[in-house]
Amino acid sequence: MIALLDEIFSQAGKDFTIEQASVGFFTTGVVSVSPKGKKYCGLASTLKEGVCSGGLRAGLKLKGENTLNIATELVSGTGPEISLAFACLNSCLPEVNFLEINAQEIIETRGAGKKVAVIGHFPFVTRLYEIASVLKVSELSPKSEKDITAQEMEKFLGEVDVIALTALTLMNGTFEKIISSCRRDSFKVLLGPSAPMHPSLLNYVDCVCGTFVCDPSLLLSDLSEGKSFRLLRGKKAVAIGRIS
């Protein structure tokens, strides 16, 4: 586990217990209860191994278990175990003051007329191609002929003014290498449902754009029906850090 994640894990709530966990096709959700009885819901994108044997380890018990212990146990696992670890972590982080704003708004405002890099695929990429002076997109599993390789992106990062990178980079261990390739004065945004809303990340990026779940029951009901992240109800897009 990278030093950054160690720091975030060390500051998470140690006495939260899991009330409910759901590993959906697109999104994983965990509802945890604090020692004072308050409920929090954490999310993460569901990683898939692409094999029939992939999944959670046999005999894993979740309900009633210590949230942080489960997160620590599973974060070095594979596929959906990592997703569950991040959802657990995100359900027991200290509360922070956030602004209700969509990552797209921040990135479009910052990226207009600039050189922009996007690591991961997001719906706003189409719009960015129209307003950025240069836009290059990279993902481990390319989705477009315009996508460039990770090696090409690494070379491009030294030129960019704005970079938007998926929180999956924390989950797959590529975050620190990507950040080290960026210009120090570039504007960096970490985004996605897996993003921990924790101030330690602001030592590496300018802002973190994630999700606040305001109605866990509604969201987990949608999640269990296989709905994509965008169609999940009961959530808000939020951000911390340098927004404007």
Short mmCIF file of C-alpha atoms in Angstrom, two decimals:
data_model
loop_
_atom_site.label_atom_id
_atom_site.label_comp_id
_atom_site.label_asym_id
_atom_site.label_seq_id
_atom_site.Cartn_x
_atom_site.Cartn_y
_atom_site.Cartn_z
CA MET A 1 0.00 0.00 0.00
CA ILE A 2 1.42 3.39 -1.00
CA ALA A 3 2.38 5.92 1.70
CA LEU A 4 -0.53 8.20 0.79
CA LEU A 5 -3.07 5.44 1.37
CA ASP A 6 -1.31 4.50 4.62
CA GLU A 7 -1.84 8.06 5.81
CA ILE A 8 -5.53 8.09 4.86
CA PHE A 9 -6.13 4.68 6.45
CA SER A 10 -4.42 5.83 9.67
CA GLN A 11 -6.89 8.71 10.01
CA ALA A 12 -10.07 6.74 9.26
CA GLY A 13 -12.57 5.88 11.99
CA LYS A 14 -11.37 2.81 13.88
CA ASP A 15 -14.63 1.81 15.57
CA PHE A 16 -17.11 1.85 12.67
CA THR A 17 -19.03 -1.33 11.87
CA ILE A 18 -20.48 -2.48 8.56
CA GLU A 19 -24.27 -2.46 8.43
CA GLN A 20 -24.70 -3.25 4.73
CA ALA A 21 -22.46 -3.93 1.75
CA SER A 22 -23.39 -4.37 -1.89
CA VAL A 23 -21.06 -5.17 -4.78
CA GLY A 24 -22.92 -4.02 -7.87
CA PHE A 25 -21.89 -4.54 -11.47
CA PHE A 26 -20.73 -0.92 -11.83
CA THR A 27 -20.47 0.40 -8.27
CA THR A 28 -19.75 -1.01 -4.81
CA GLY A 29 -21.39 0.53 -1.75
CA VAL A 30 -20.88 0.11 1.99
CA VAL A 31 -22.97 1.57 4.81
CA SER A 32 -21.10 1.87 8.10
CA VAL A 33 -22.26 2.95 11.54
CA SER A 34 -20.13 5.18 13.76
CA PRO A 35 -19.75 4.62 17.52
CA LYS A 36 -22.37 7.37 17.98
CA GLY A 37 -24.84 5.54 15.74
CA LYS A 38 -24.54 7.80 12.69
CA LYS A 39 -24.62 6.08 9.29
CA TYR A 40 -22.28 6.84 6.40
CA CYS A 41 -22.18 5.35 2.91
CA GLY A 42 -18.96 4.95 0.95
CA LEU A 43 -18.70 4.10 -2.74
CA ALA A 44 -16.13 2.76 -5.18
CA SER A 45 -16.12 1.68 -8.80
CA THR A 46 -16.40 -2.10 -9.07
CA LEU A 47 -13.25 -3.64 -10.51
CA LYS A 48 -13.63 -6.87 -12.41
CA GLU A 49 -11.08 -9.61 -12.98
CA GLY A 50 -12.70 -10.92 -16.14
CA VAL A 51 -12.64 -14.56 -15.05
CA CYS A 52 -15.39 -16.81 -13.70
CA SER A 53 -13.42 -17.50 -10.52
CA GLY A 54 -13.03 -13.79 -9.74
CA GLY A 55 -14.86 -12.41 -6.73
CA LEU A 56 -14.69 -12.05 -2.97
CA ARG A 57 -12.74 -14.62 -1.01
CA ALA A 58 -14.68 -17.55 0.41
CA GLY A 59 -15.96 -17.20 3.96
CA LEU A 60 -15.64 -13.41 4.07
CA LYS A 61 -18.06 -11.99 6.65
CA LEU A 62 -19.02 -8.32 6.34
CA LYS A 63 -22.14 -7.38 8.30
CA GLY A 64 -21.28 -6.36 11.84
CA GLU A 65 -17.54 -6.44 11.18
CA ASN A 66 -15.13 -3.58 11.86
CA THR A 67 -15.13 -1.42 8.72
CA LEU A 68 -11.49 -0.37 8.81
CA ASN A 69 -10.28 -3.90 9.51
CA ILE A 70 -12.12 -5.18 6.43
CA ALA A 71 -10.75 -2.31 4.32
CA THR A 72 -7.20 -3.04 5.49
CA GLU A 73 -7.60 -6.77 4.84
CA LEU A 74 -8.97 -6.38 1.31
CA VAL A 75 -7.04 -3.40 -0.09
CA SER A 76 -4.18 -5.65 -1.22
CA GLY A 77 -6.59 -8.10 -2.85
CA THR A 78 -7.78 -8.18 -6.44
CA GLY A 79 -10.81 -7.04 -8.42
CA PRO A 80 -13.96 -6.52 -6.35
CA GLU A 81 -12.05 -6.96 -3.09
CA ILE A 82 -10.18 -3.71 -3.77
CA SER A 83 -13.48 -2.03 -4.62
CA LEU A 84 -14.96 -3.20 -1.34
CA ALA A 85 -11.88 -1.97 0.53
CA PHE A 86 -12.24 1.54 -0.92
CA ALA A 87 -15.99 1.64 -0.30
CA CYS A 88 -15.32 0.62 3.31
CA LEU A 89 -12.62 3.27 3.66
CA ASN A 90 -14.86 5.95 2.18
CA SER A 91 -17.61 5.04 4.65
CA CYS A 92 -15.47 5.71 7.73
CA LEU A 93 -13.46 8.82 6.85
CA PRO A 94 -13.69 11.95 9.01
CA GLU A 95 -16.33 14.44 7.88
CA VAL A 96 -15.01 17.32 5.75
CA ASN A 97 -16.46 20.58 4.50
CA PHE A 98 -17.18 20.18 0.81
CA LEU A 99 -18.70 22.21 -1.99
CA GLU A 100 -21.56 20.71 -3.98
CA ILE A 101 -20.21 20.93 -7.52
CA ASN A 102 -19.67 18.60 -10.46
CA ALA A 103 -16.13 17.76 -11.56
CA GLN A 104 -17.09 18.54 -15.15
CA GLU A 105 -17.73 22.18 -14.29
CA ILE A 106 -14.33 22.56 -12.66
CA ILE A 107 -12.43 20.82 -15.45
CA GLU A 108 -14.19 22.69 -18.27
CA THR A 109 -13.60 26.05 -16.58
CA ARG A 110 -9.93 25.30 -16.00
CA GLY A 111 -9.36 23.51 -19.30
CA ALA A 112 -10.85 25.96 -21.81
CA GLY A 113 -8.12 26.95 -24.25
CA LYS A 114 -5.51 24.90 -22.38
CA LYS A 115 -3.58 21.68 -22.84
CA VAL A 116 -5.56 19.02 -20.99
CA ALA A 117 -4.88 15.40 -20.10
CA VAL A 118 -7.58 12.99 -18.96
CA ILE A 119 -6.69 9.62 -17.47
CA GLY A 120 -9.83 7.50 -17.44
CA HIS A 121 -13.01 7.90 -19.49
CA PHE A 122 -15.71 10.36 -18.48
CA PRO A 123 -18.84 11.67 -20.24
CA PHE A 124 -17.43 15.21 -20.41
CA VAL A 125 -14.52 14.21 -22.66
CA THR A 126 -16.56 14.97 -25.80
CA ARG A 127 -17.11 18.54 -24.63
CA LEU A 128 -13.44 18.92 -23.68
CA TYR A 129 -12.36 18.07 -27.22
CA GLU A 130 -14.33 21.16 -28.31
CA ILE A 131 -12.95 23.67 -25.79
CA ALA A 132 -9.39 22.57 -24.94
CA SER A 133 -6.53 23.70 -27.17
CA VAL A 134 -5.12 20.17 -26.94
CA LEU A 135 -6.74 17.15 -25.28
CA LYS A 136 -5.28 13.69 -24.89
CA VAL A 137 -7.05 10.80 -23.17
CA SER A 138 -5.56 7.58 -21.85
CA GLU A 139 -6.99 4.54 -20.10
CA LEU A 140 -5.71 1.05 -19.36
CA SER A 141 -8.59 -0.29 -21.48
CA PRO A 142 -8.84 2.13 -24.46
CA LYS A 143 -12.38 3.03 -25.54
CA SER A 144 -11.65 5.27 -28.52
CA GLU A 145 -9.30 5.42 -31.49
CA LYS A 146 -8.21 8.83 -30.16
CA ASP A 147 -6.94 7.30 -26.90
CA ILE A 148 -3.18 7.25 -26.41
CA THR A 149 -1.10 4.67 -24.54
CA ALA A 150 0.04 5.07 -20.94
CA GLN A 151 3.60 5.55 -22.21
CA GLU A 152 2.53 8.34 -24.56
CA MET A 153 0.54 9.97 -21.78
CA GLU A 154 3.53 9.88 -19.44
CA LYS A 155 5.52 11.95 -21.96
CA PHE A 156 2.62 14.37 -22.53
CA LEU A 157 2.01 15.06 -18.83
CA GLY A 158 5.04 17.34 -18.62
CA GLU A 159 3.35 19.73 -21.07
CA VAL A 160 -0.21 19.88 -19.76
CA ASP A 161 -1.92 22.73 -17.92
CA VAL A 162 -4.79 20.67 -16.52
CA ILE A 163 -4.96 16.98 -15.69
CA ALA A 164 -8.05 15.04 -14.65
CA LEU A 165 -7.30 11.58 -13.34
CA THR A 166 -9.63 8.87 -12.22
CA ALA A 167 -9.52 7.68 -8.61
CA LEU A 168 -9.00 4.21 -10.08
CA THR A 169 -5.33 5.25 -10.22
CA LEU A 170 -5.30 4.95 -6.42
CA MET A 171 -6.83 1.50 -6.67
CA ASN A 172 -4.43 0.17 -9.31
CA GLY A 173 -1.28 1.72 -7.85
CA THR A 174 -0.46 4.16 -10.67
CA PHE A 175 -1.37 7.41 -8.88
CA GLU A 176 2.06 8.42 -7.57
CA LYS A 177 3.85 7.72 -10.86
CA ILE A 178 1.32 9.83 -12.77
CA ILE A 179 1.56 12.75 -10.34
CA SER A 180 5.37 12.66 -10.45
CA SER A 181 5.22 13.07 -14.25
CA CYS A 182 3.11 16.25 -14.07
CA ARG A 183 4.32 19.83 -14.01
CA ARG A 184 4.27 21.20 -10.47
CA ASP A 185 2.18 24.19 -11.59
CA SER A 186 -0.41 22.15 -13.49
CA PHE A 187 -3.96 22.02 -12.11
CA LYS A 188 -4.70 18.47 -10.99
CA VAL A 189 -8.13 16.99 -10.32
CA LEU A 190 -8.75 13.55 -8.84
CA LEU A 191 -12.29 12.38 -9.53
CA GLY A 192 -14.70 9.49 -9.42
CA PRO A 193 -16.86 7.61 -6.91
CA SER A 194 -13.80 5.85 -5.47
CA ALA A 195 -12.07 9.12 -4.53
CA PRO A 196 -11.53 9.42 -0.76
CA MET A 197 -12.71 12.85 0.37
CA HIS A 198 -9.66 13.37 2.55
CA PRO A 199 -7.41 16.46 2.85
CA SER A 200 -4.19 14.41 2.62
CA LEU A 201 -4.85 14.09 -1.11
CA LEU A 202 -4.59 17.87 -1.46
CA ASN A 203 -0.82 17.54 -0.97
CA TYR A 204 -0.80 15.88 -4.41
CA VAL A 205 -3.75 17.38 -6.31
CA ASP A 206 -5.55 20.72 -6.31
CA CYS A 207 -9.00 19.30 -5.75
CA VAL A 208 -10.76 16.02 -5.15
CA CYS A 209 -14.17 15.46 -6.72
CA GLY A 210 -16.18 12.63 -5.27
CA THR A 211 -19.62 11.64 -4.05
CA PHE A 212 -21.68 12.28 -0.94
CA VAL A 213 -24.47 9.77 -0.39
CA CYS A 214 -27.46 11.54 1.13
CA ASP A 215 -29.88 8.58 0.90
CA PRO A 216 -28.01 5.28 1.35
CA SER A 217 -31.14 3.09 1.16
CA LEU A 218 -32.26 4.57 -2.15
CA LEU A 219 -28.78 4.41 -3.65
CA LEU A 220 -28.12 0.82 -2.61
CA SER A 221 -31.51 -0.21 -3.95
CA ASP A 222 -30.59 1.22 -7.36
CA LEU A 223 -27.11 -0.28 -7.13
CA SER A 224 -28.50 -3.77 -6.47
CA GLU A 225 -30.58 -3.47 -9.65
CA GLY A 226 -27.43 -3.05 -11.74
CA LYS A 227 -27.91 0.64 -12.54
CA SER A 228 -24.87 2.55 -13.77
CA PHE A 229 -23.27 5.12 -11.50
CA ARG A 230 -24.87 8.04 -13.33
CA LEU A 231 -28.35 6.59 -12.74
CA LEU A 232 -27.91 6.01 -9.01
CA ARG A 233 -30.23 8.20 -6.96
CA GLY A 234 -29.55 9.48 -3.45
CA LYS A 235 -26.14 11.03 -4.12
CA LYS A 236 -24.52 14.44 -4.70
CA ALA A 237 -21.39 15.43 -6.61
CA VAL A 238 -19.03 17.21 -4.20
CA ALA A 239 -15.49 18.56 -4.12
CA ILE A 240 -12.80 19.66 -1.68
CA GLY A 241 -9.69 21.74 -2.30
CA ARG A 242 -8.93 24.61 -4.65
CA ILE A 243 -12.09 24.83 -6.73
CA SER A 244 -12.00 28.29 -8.33
#
